[in-house]
Amino acid sequence: MTVTIIISLCLLLLIAYVFDLTSSKTKVPSVILLLLSGWLVKQLASWLHIQLPDFSPLLPVLGTIGLILIVLEGSLELELNRSKLGLIRKSFFGAFVPMLALAFLLAFAFYASGHFSLKDGLLNAMPLCVISSAIAIPSVRNLSGQHKEFIIYESSLSDILGVIVFNFLAYNEIVSAGSFGHFALELLIIAVVSFIATIALAFLLNKIEHHIKFIPIILIIILIYAVSKVYHLPGLIFILFFGLSIGNLDELKRFRWIEKLQPDELNREVIKFRELTSEAAFVIRASFFLLFGFLIETSTVLNADTFVWALAIVLIIVLFRYVQLRLSKLPLRPLLFVAPRGLITILLFLSIDPAHTIPLVNQSLIIQVILLMALLMMFGLMTHKRNPLDEDKTIADPKLMKH
């Protein structure tokens, strides 16, 4: 049995690699193929009467590690300079405002359908309001520079802000002025931790001479995130801060203390670290969606009771995104269609306390929304014609571009 599992896992990950290689040509999001592959493996195992252990406890573990690596991978690729301020501002408001508006709208809809409390409605709505960087970032790898950068910033910020808002609702039984004061203190603490930890990790990255140096750094990053979760701190802020800092050392050279880190030598190590992070993120991401596909029941996907709700939620998401892009004066194609739900949606859904769950927001609804949004993104990417002239353009504030 052990050898069979090893052979199957290797073959599935190699197939996932082929999906990743061909996605730029086929325009089919690899997540759809991974989910389908996992589901087919389960059907084959059932047909052959192969008894497999219960893999469901692995799902949140893989999801959490995958989220950390994906946000880290995305932040390492981003440039941070004055010309990006307009892009960051648009990405932040594009991730935050529609997310809150959609959460309140869904919360009121859930209340109308079953008279649930506003807080429970918001808690159950949040997983459906967050853009998944785990799907969005790999899917836009072959888009032009302006579209790719916006999606990376927006989806990473959506993950971070979504987790922050979700935890705020989950850990505060009663939302009051004191809750917001405590929340502000948590943000201050994680900002200080991020600054100190980033300097320490950058120093280790540059000074470790042992032939194994990158894996300990990744393990320390995961450890800091896990400890921050224990104390209800928004650990993804640390991940984003760390990635942006070491990925943009050239922009930080004006600070005298950066010279002590020997930025030129550190840059060479960062390139190697980025490559390892990308490969690790691929393995964890592929394993997560294969496992999730394996755990999907056919009846769950075909549940007619939740399909109307799933379709309505998808239409509302697209409508909100249309308004957001228009107000931000950003191109509709292909950005209108690239707002997938996925890994972070599943993680937040699994984190809802059973005492606060709403029957309507069940596994069927979550899976149907994820699949519908993935299919919509596939349609958008397939019908989008890439303009070579936009290859090196970025979305930035015109006023800042004059400097």
CSV table of C-alpha atoms in Angstrom, one decimal:
chain,number,residue,atom,x,y,z
A,1,MET,CA,0.0,0.0,0.0
A,2,THR,CA,2.8,2.4,0.9
A,3,VAL,CA,4.6,1.9,-2.5
A,4,THR,CA,1.2,2.3,-4.3
A,5,ILE,CA,0.6,5.6,-2.6
A,6,ILE,CA,4.1,6.9,-3.4
A,7,ILE,CA,3.8,5.9,-7.1
A,8,SER,CA,0.3,7.5,-7.3
A,9,LEU,CA,1.5,10.7,-5.6
A,10,CYS,CA,4.5,11.0,-7.9
A,11,LEU,CA,2.4,10.4,-11.0
A,12,LEU,CA,-0.2,12.9,-9.9
A,13,LEU,CA,2.3,15.6,-9.2
A,14,LEU,CA,4.0,15.0,-12.6
A,15,ILE,CA,0.6,15.3,-14.2
A,16,ALA,CA,0.0,18.5,-12.3
A,17,TYR,CA,3.3,19.8,-13.7
A,18,VAL,CA,2.1,19.1,-17.2
A,19,PHE,CA,-1.1,21.0,-16.4
A,20,ASP,CA,1.0,23.9,-15.2
A,21,LEU,CA,3.2,23.8,-18.4
A,22,THR,CA,0.3,23.7,-20.8
A,23,SER,CA,-2.1,26.1,-19.0
A,24,SER,CA,-0.6,29.1,-20.9
A,25,LYS,CA,-1.6,27.4,-24.2
A,26,THR,CA,-4.9,25.9,-23.3
A,27,LYS,CA,-6.0,28.8,-21.0
A,28,VAL,CA,-7.7,26.2,-18.8
A,29,PRO,CA,-6.9,27.0,-15.1
A,30,SER,CA,-4.9,24.1,-13.7
A,31,VAL,CA,-7.1,24.1,-10.6
A,32,ILE,CA,-10.0,22.7,-12.6
A,33,LEU,CA,-7.8,19.9,-14.0
A,34,LEU,CA,-6.3,19.2,-10.5
A,35,LEU,CA,-9.8,18.9,-8.9
A,36,LEU,CA,-10.9,16.7,-11.7
A,37,SER,CA,-7.8,14.5,-11.4
A,38,GLY,CA,-8.3,14.1,-7.7
A,39,TRP,CA,-12.0,13.2,-8.2
A,40,LEU,CA,-11.1,10.6,-10.9
A,41,VAL,CA,-8.6,9.0,-8.5
A,42,LYS,CA,-11.3,8.6,-5.9
A,43,GLN,CA,-13.7,7.0,-8.5
A,44,LEU,CA,-10.9,4.6,-9.7
A,45,ALA,CA,-10.0,3.6,-6.1
A,46,SER,CA,-13.7,3.0,-5.4
A,47,TRP,CA,-14.1,1.0,-8.6
A,48,LEU,CA,-11.1,-1.2,-7.7
A,49,HIS,CA,-12.2,-1.5,-4.1
A,50,ILE,CA,-9.0,0.0,-2.8
A,51,GLN,CA,-9.2,1.0,0.8
A,52,LEU,CA,-7.4,4.3,1.5
A,53,PRO,CA,-6.8,6.1,4.8
A,54,ASP,CA,-8.8,9.2,5.7
A,55,PHE,CA,-6.8,12.1,4.2
A,56,SER,CA,-9.2,14.9,5.3
A,57,PRO,CA,-7.1,16.1,8.3
A,58,LEU,CA,-4.3,16.9,5.8
A,59,LEU,CA,-6.4,19.5,3.9
A,60,PRO,CA,-6.2,22.4,6.4
A,61,VAL,CA,-2.5,21.7,7.0
A,62,LEU,CA,-1.7,21.7,3.3
A,63,GLY,CA,-3.9,24.8,2.8
A,64,THR,CA,-2.2,26.8,5.5
A,65,ILE,CA,1.3,26.0,4.3
A,66,GLY,CA,0.2,26.6,0.7
A,67,LEU,CA,-1.3,30.0,1.6
A,68,ILE,CA,2.0,31.1,3.3
A,69,LEU,CA,4.2,30.0,0.3
A,70,ILE,CA,1.9,31.5,-2.3
A,71,VAL,CA,1.7,34.9,-0.7
A,72,LEU,CA,5.5,34.8,-0.1
A,73,GLU,CA,6.1,33.8,-3.8
A,74,GLY,CA,3.8,36.6,-5.0
A,75,SER,CA,5.4,39.2,-2.8
A,76,LEU,CA,8.9,38.3,-3.8
A,77,GLU,CA,8.0,39.0,-7.5
A,78,LEU,CA,6.6,42.4,-6.9
A,79,GLU,CA,8.5,45.7,-7.4
A,80,LEU,CA,8.2,48.3,-4.7
A,81,ASN,CA,8.9,51.9,-5.8
A,82,ARG,CA,7.1,55.3,-6.1
A,83,SER,CA,5.7,54.4,-9.5
A,84,LYS,CA,3.8,51.5,-7.9
A,85,LEU,CA,1.9,53.6,-5.3
A,86,GLY,CA,-1.1,54.1,-7.6
A,87,LEU,CA,-1.2,50.3,-8.3
A,88,ILE,CA,-1.0,49.5,-4.6
A,89,ARG,CA,-3.7,52.0,-3.7
A,90,LYS,CA,-6.1,50.6,-6.4
A,91,SER,CA,-5.3,47.0,-5.4
A,92,PHE,CA,-6.0,47.7,-1.7
A,93,PHE,CA,-9.3,49.4,-2.3
A,94,GLY,CA,-10.2,46.9,-5.0
A,95,ALA,CA,-9.6,44.0,-2.6
A,96,PHE,CA,-11.1,45.6,0.6
A,97,VAL,CA,-14.2,47.7,-0.4
A,98,PRO,CA,-15.9,45.1,-2.7
A,99,MET,CA,-15.1,42.4,-0.1
A,100,LEU,CA,-16.9,44.2,2.7
A,101,ALA,CA,-19.8,45.3,0.5
A,102,LEU,CA,-20.3,41.8,-0.8
A,103,ALA,CA,-20.0,40.4,2.8
A,104,PHE,CA,-22.7,42.7,4.1
A,105,LEU,CA,-25.0,42.0,1.1
A,106,LEU,CA,-24.7,38.2,1.5
A,107,ALA,CA,-25.1,38.5,5.3
A,108,PHE,CA,-28.4,40.3,4.9
A,109,ALA,CA,-29.5,37.7,2.3
A,110,PHE,CA,-28.7,34.9,4.7
A,111,TYR,CA,-30.6,36.8,7.4
A,112,ALA,CA,-33.6,37.1,5.2
A,113,SER,CA,-33.5,33.4,4.3
A,114,GLY,CA,-33.3,32.1,7.9
A,115,HIS,CA,-33.2,35.0,10.4
A,116,PHE,CA,-29.6,34.4,11.4
A,117,SER,CA,-27.6,37.1,13.3
A,118,LEU,CA,-25.7,39.7,11.3
A,119,LYS,CA,-22.4,38.5,12.8
A,120,ASP,CA,-23.0,34.9,11.8
A,121,GLY,CA,-24.1,36.0,8.4
A,122,LEU,CA,-20.9,38.0,7.9
A,123,LEU,CA,-18.8,35.1,9.3
A,124,ASN,CA,-20.3,32.7,6.8
A,125,ALA,CA,-20.2,35.2,3.9
A,126,MET,CA,-16.5,36.0,4.3
A,127,PRO,CA,-15.1,32.8,2.7
A,128,LEU,CA,-17.1,33.6,-0.4
A,129,CYS,CA,-15.8,37.2,-0.6
A,130,VAL,CA,-12.1,36.6,-0.7
A,131,ILE,CA,-10.1,36.3,-4.0
A,132,SER,CA,-7.9,33.3,-3.9
A,133,SER,CA,-4.2,34.1,-4.7
A,134,ALA,CA,-3.6,30.4,-4.9
A,135,ILE,CA,-5.6,30.3,-8.2
A,136,ALA,CA,-5.2,33.9,-9.4
A,137,ILE,CA,-1.4,34.2,-9.3
A,138,PRO,CA,-0.5,31.1,-11.3
A,139,SER,CA,-3.4,31.8,-13.7
A,140,VAL,CA,-2.1,35.2,-14.8
A,141,ARG,CA,1.6,34.3,-15.1
A,142,ASN,CA,1.4,34.8,-18.9
A,143,LEU,CA,-0.6,38.0,-18.9
A,144,SER,CA,1.0,41.4,-19.6
A,145,GLY,CA,2.9,43.2,-16.9
A,146,GLN,CA,0.1,45.6,-15.9
A,147,HIS,CA,-2.6,42.9,-15.5
A,148,LYS,CA,-0.3,40.5,-13.7
A,149,GLU,CA,1.0,43.0,-11.2
A,150,PHE,CA,-2.6,44.2,-10.3
A,151,ILE,CA,-3.8,40.6,-9.8
A,152,ILE,CA,-0.8,39.6,-7.6
A,153,TYR,CA,-1.3,42.7,-5.4
A,154,GLU,CA,-5.1,42.5,-5.3
A,155,SER,CA,-5.3,38.7,-4.6
A,156,SER,CA,-2.5,38.8,-2.0
A,157,LEU,CA,-4.1,41.8,-0.2
A,158,SER,CA,-7.5,40.1,-0.5
A,159,ASP,CA,-6.2,37.0,1.3
A,160,ILE,CA,-4.6,39.1,4.0
A,161,LEU,CA,-7.6,41.4,4.5
A,162,GLY,CA,-10.0,38.6,4.3
A,163,VAL,CA,-8.2,36.6,7.0
A,164,ILE,CA,-8.0,39.7,9.2
A,165,VAL,CA,-11.7,40.5,9.0
A,166,PHE,CA,-12.7,36.9,9.4
A,167,ASN,CA,-10.5,36.5,12.6
A,168,PHE,CA,-11.9,39.8,13.9
A,169,LEU,CA,-15.4,38.5,13.6
A,170,ALA,CA,-14.5,35.0,14.9
A,171,TYR,CA,-12.6,36.1,18.0
A,172,ASN,CA,-14.9,38.8,19.2
A,173,GLU,CA,-18.2,37.6,20.5
A,174,ILE,CA,-19.4,41.2,20.8
A,175,VAL,CA,-18.1,43.8,18.4
A,176,SER,CA,-17.5,47.1,20.4
A,177,ALA,CA,-15.1,50.0,20.5
A,178,GLY,CA,-12.9,47.9,22.7
A,179,SER,CA,-12.7,45.3,20.0
A,180,PHE,CA,-11.4,47.8,17.5
A,181,GLY,CA,-8.8,49.1,20.1
A,182,HIS,CA,-7.6,45.5,20.6
A,183,PHE,CA,-7.5,45.0,16.9
A,184,ALA,CA,-5.4,48.1,16.4
A,185,LEU,CA,-3.0,46.8,19.1
A,186,GLU,CA,-2.7,43.5,17.2
A,187,LEU,CA,-1.8,45.4,14.0
A,188,LEU,CA,0.9,47.3,15.8
A,189,ILE,CA,2.4,44.2,17.4
A,190,ILE,CA,2.5,42.3,14.1
A,191,ALA,CA,4.1,45.4,12.4
A,192,VAL,CA,6.9,45.4,15.0
A,193,VAL,CA,7.3,41.6,14.8
A,194,SER,CA,7.5,41.9,11.0
A,195,PHE,CA,10.2,44.5,11.0
A,196,ILE,CA,12.4,42.7,13.6
A,197,ALA,CA,11.8,39.2,12.0
A,198,THR,CA,12.5,40.5,8.5
A,199,ILE,CA,15.9,41.9,9.5
A,200,ALA,CA,16.8,38.7,11.4
A,201,LEU,CA,15.8,36.4,8.5
A,202,ALA,CA,17.6,38.6,6.0
A,203,PHE,CA,20.7,38.4,8.2
A,204,LEU,CA,20.5,34.6,8.4
A,205,LEU,CA,19.8,34.3,4.7
A,206,ASN,CA,23.1,36.2,4.0
A,207,LYS,CA,25.2,34.7,6.7
A,208,ILE,CA,24.4,31.0,6.8
A,209,GLU,CA,27.2,29.1,5.0
A,210,HIS,CA,25.8,25.6,5.5
A,211,HIS,CA,24.7,23.8,2.3
A,212,ILE,CA,21.2,23.7,3.7
A,213,LYS,CA,20.1,27.3,4.3
A,214,PHE,CA,16.8,28.0,2.6
A,215,ILE,CA,14.6,25.3,4.1
A,216,PRO,CA,15.4,26.6,7.7
A,217,ILE,CA,14.4,30.1,6.6
A,218,ILE,CA,11.0,28.8,5.2
A,219,LEU,CA,10.4,26.7,8.4
A,220,ILE,CA,11.1,29.8,10.5
A,221,ILE,CA,8.6,31.8,8.4
A,222,ILE,CA,5.9,29.1,8.8
A,223,LEU,CA,6.7,28.9,12.5
A,224,ILE,CA,6.3,32.7,13.0
A,225,TYR,CA,3.0,32.6,11.1
A,226,ALA,CA,1.7,29.7,13.2
A,227,VAL,CA,2.7,31.4,16.5
A,228,SER,CA,1.0,34.6,15.3
A,229,LYS,CA,-2.2,32.5,14.7
A,230,VAL,CA,-2.1,31.3,18.3
A,231,TYR,CA,-2.2,34.9,19.5
A,232,HIS,CA,-4.7,35.9,16.9
A,233,LEU,CA,-2.3,38.2,15.1
A,234,PRO,CA,-2.6,38.8,11.3
A,235,GLY,CA,0.5,36.7,10.3
A,236,LEU,CA,0.0,37.2,6.6
A,237,ILE,CA,1.1,40.8,7.0
A,238,PHE,CA,4.5,39.5,8.1
A,239,ILE,CA,4.7,37.2,5.1
A,240,LEU,CA,3.9,40.1,2.7
A,241,PHE,CA,6.3,42.5,4.5
A,242,PHE,CA,9.1,40.0,4.4
A,243,GLY,CA,8.7,39.1,0.8
A,244,LEU,CA,8.5,42.8,-0.4
A,245,SER,CA,11.5,43.8,1.8
A,246,ILE,CA,14.0,41.2,0.6
A,247,GLY,CA,12.6,41.3,-2.9
A,248,ASN,CA,13.3,45.0,-3.2
A,249,LEU,CA,16.6,45.5,-1.6
A,250,ASP,CA,17.8,47.9,-4.3
A,251,GLU,CA,14.9,50.3,-3.4
A,252,LEU,CA,16.0,50.1,0.3
A,253,LYS,CA,19.6,50.9,-0.2
A,254,ARG,CA,19.0,54.6,0.8
A,255,PHE,CA,18.6,53.4,4.4
A,256,ARG,CA,22.0,53.3,6.0
A,257,TRP,CA,21.3,50.2,8.1
A,258,ILE,CA,20.6,48.1,4.9
A,259,GLU,CA,24.3,48.3,4.0
A,260,LYS,CA,25.1,46.1,7.0
A,261,LEU,CA,23.2,43.3,5.3
A,262,GLN,CA,25.4,43.6,2.2
A,263,PRO,CA,22.5,43.9,-0.2
A,264,ASP,CA,24.5,43.0,-3.4
A,265,GLU,CA,25.5,39.6,-1.9
A,266,LEU,CA,22.0,39.1,-0.3
A,267,ASN,CA,20.3,39.7,-3.7
A,268,ARG,CA,22.1,36.7,-5.2
A,269,GLU,CA,20.8,34.6,-2.3
A,270,VAL,CA,17.3,36.0,-2.7
A,271,ILE,CA,17.1,34.8,-6.3
A,272,LYS,CA,17.9,31.3,-5.2
A,273,PHE,CA,15.4,31.6,-2.4
A,274,ARG,CA,12.7,32.8,-4.8
A,275,GLU,CA,13.3,29.8,-7.0
A,276,LEU,CA,13.0,27.3,-4.1
A,277,THR,CA,9.8,29.1,-2.8
A,278,SER,CA,8.2,28.9,-6.2
A,279,GLU,CA,8.9,25.1,-6.5
A,280,ALA,CA,7.7,24.4,-3.0
A,281,ALA,CA,4.5,26.5,-3.5
A,282,PHE,CA,3.8,24.4,-6.7
A,283,VAL,CA,4.1,21.1,-4.8
A,284,ILE,CA,1.9,22.2,-1.9
A,285,ARG,CA,-0.7,23.9,-4.1
A,286,ALA,CA,-1.0,21.0,-6.4
A,287,SER,CA,-1.2,18.5,-3.5
A,288,PHE,CA,-4.0,20.6,-1.9
A,289,PHE,CA,-6.2,20.8,-4.9
A,290,LEU,CA,-5.6,17.1,-5.8
A,291,LEU,CA,-6.6,16.2,-2.2
A,292,PHE,CA,-9.6,18.5,-2.3
A,293,GLY,CA,-10.7,16.9,-5.6
A,294,PHE,CA,-10.3,13.5,-4.0
A,295,LEU,CA,-12.5,14.4,-1.1
A,296,ILE,CA,-15.3,15.9,-3.2
A,297,GLU,CA,-18.5,13.8,-3.4
A,298,THR,CA,-20.3,13.9,-6.8
A,299,SER,CA,-23.6,14.6,-5.0
A,300,THR,CA,-22.1,17.6,-3.4
A,301,VAL,CA,-21.2,19.2,-6.7
A,302,LEU,CA,-24.6,18.4,-8.3
A,303,ASN,CA,-26.7,19.6,-5.3
A,304,ALA,CA,-29.6,21.5,-7.0
A,305,ASP,CA,-30.7,23.1,-3.7
A,306,THR,CA,-27.6,25.3,-3.5
A,307,PHE,CA,-26.9,25.8,-7.2
A,308,VAL,CA,-29.3,28.8,-7.5
A,309,TRP,CA,-27.6,30.5,-4.6
A,310,ALA,CA,-24.1,29.7,-6.0
A,311,LEU,CA,-25.1,31.2,-9.4
A,312,ALA,CA,-26.6,34.3,-7.8
A,313,ILE,CA,-23.4,34.8,-5.7
A,314,VAL,CA,-21.2,34.5,-8.8
A,315,LEU,CA,-23.3,37.0,-10.7
A,316,ILE,CA,-23.1,39.5,-7.7
A,317,ILE,CA,-19.4,39.0,-7.5
A,318,VAL,CA,-19.0,39.9,-11.2
A,319,LEU,CA,-21.3,42.9,-10.8
A,320,PHE,CA,-19.4,44.2,-7.9
A,321,ARG,CA,-16.1,43.7,-9.8
A,322,TYR,CA,-17.5,45.5,-12.8
A,323,VAL,CA,-18.3,48.5,-10.7
A,324,GLN,CA,-14.9,48.3,-8.9
A,325,LEU,CA,-12.9,48.3,-12.2
A,326,ARG,CA,-15.0,51.1,-13.7
A,327,LEU,CA,-14.5,53.3,-10.7
A,328,SER,CA,-10.8,52.5,-10.6
A,329,LYS,CA,-10.5,53.1,-14.4
A,330,LEU,CA,-9.0,49.7,-15.0
A,331,PRO,CA,-9.5,47.6,-18.1
A,332,LEU,CA,-12.4,45.1,-17.9
A,333,ARG,CA,-10.7,42.4,-20.0
A,334,PRO,CA,-9.5,40.2,-18.6
A,335,LEU,CA,-9.6,41.6,-15.0
A,336,LEU,CA,-13.4,41.3,-14.8
A,337,PHE,CA,-13.1,37.5,-14.9
A,338,VAL,CA,-10.0,37.0,-12.7
A,339,ALA,CA,-11.5,36.9,-9.2
A,340,PRO,CA,-11.4,33.2,-8.4
A,341,ARG,CA,-12.4,31.6,-5.1
A,342,GLY,CA,-10.3,28.7,-3.9
A,343,LEU,CA,-7.8,27.7,-1.3
A,344,ILE,CA,-8.5,30.6,1.1
A,345,THR,CA,-12.2,30.1,0.7
A,346,ILE,CA,-11.9,26.5,1.8
A,347,LEU,CA,-9.6,27.3,4.7
A,348,LEU,CA,-12.0,30.0,6.1
A,349,PHE,CA,-15.0,27.8,5.6
A,350,LEU,CA,-13.4,25.0,7.6
A,351,SER,CA,-12.5,27.5,10.3
A,352,ILE,CA,-16.1,28.5,11.1
A,353,ASP,CA,-17.1,27.3,14.5
A,354,PRO,CA,-20.0,24.8,14.3
A,355,ALA,CA,-22.0,26.9,16.7
A,356,HIS,CA,-22.0,29.8,14.1
A,357,THR,CA,-22.5,27.8,10.9
A,358,ILE,CA,-25.5,28.6,8.6
A,359,PRO,CA,-27.0,25.4,7.0
A,360,LEU,CA,-27.2,27.2,3.6
A,361,VAL,CA,-23.4,27.8,3.5
A,362,ASN,CA,-22.3,24.2,3.2
A,363,GLN,CA,-19.7,22.3,1.2
A,364,SER,CA,-21.9,22.2,-1.8
A,365,LEU,CA,-22.3,26.0,-2.0
A,366,ILE,CA,-18.6,26.5,-1.5
A,367,ILE,CA,-17.5,24.0,-4.2
A,368,GLN,CA,-20.1,25.2,-6.7
A,369,VAL,CA,-18.9,28.9,-6.3
A,370,ILE,CA,-15.3,27.8,-6.6
A,371,LEU,CA,-16.0,25.8,-9.8
A,372,LEU,CA,-18.2,28.5,-11.4
A,373,MET,CA,-15.6,31.2,-10.7
A,374,ALA,CA,-12.9,29.0,-12.1
A,375,LEU,CA,-14.9,28.4,-15.3
A,376,LEU,CA,-15.6,32.1,-15.6
A,377,MET,CA,-11.9,32.8,-15.3
A,378,MET,CA,-11.2,30.2,-18.0
A,379,PHE,CA,-13.6,31.9,-20.3
A,380,GLY,CA,-12.1,35.3,-19.7
A,381,LEU,CA,-8.6,34.1,-20.3
A,382,MET,CA,-9.5,32.2,-23.4
A,383,THR,CA,-11.2,35.2,-25.0
A,384,HIS,CA,-8.6,37.7,-24.0
A,385,LYS,CA,-6.2,38.8,-26.7
A,386,ARG,CA,-2.9,39.9,-25.3
A,387,ASN,CA,-1.5,43.2,-26.5
A,388,PRO,CA,2.3,43.0,-26.8
A,389,LEU,CA,2.5,46.8,-26.5
A,390,ASP,CA,1.3,46.5,-22.9
A,391,GLU,CA,4.0,44.0,-21.9
A,392,ASP,CA,6.0,46.3,-19.8
A,393,LYS,CA,3.4,48.8,-18.7
A,394,THR,CA,2.2,49.0,-15.1
A,395,ILE,CA,-0.9,50.5,-13.6
A,396,ALA,CA,0.3,53.5,-11.8
A,397,ASP,CA,-0.8,57.0,-10.7
A,398,PRO,CA,-0.1,59.4,-13.7
A,399,LYS,CA,1.0,62.1,-11.3
A,400,LEU,CA,3.7,59.9,-9.8
A,401,MET,CA,4.9,58.7,-13.2
A,402,LYS,CA,6.0,62.3,-14.0
A,403,HIS,CA,8.7,62.2,-11.3
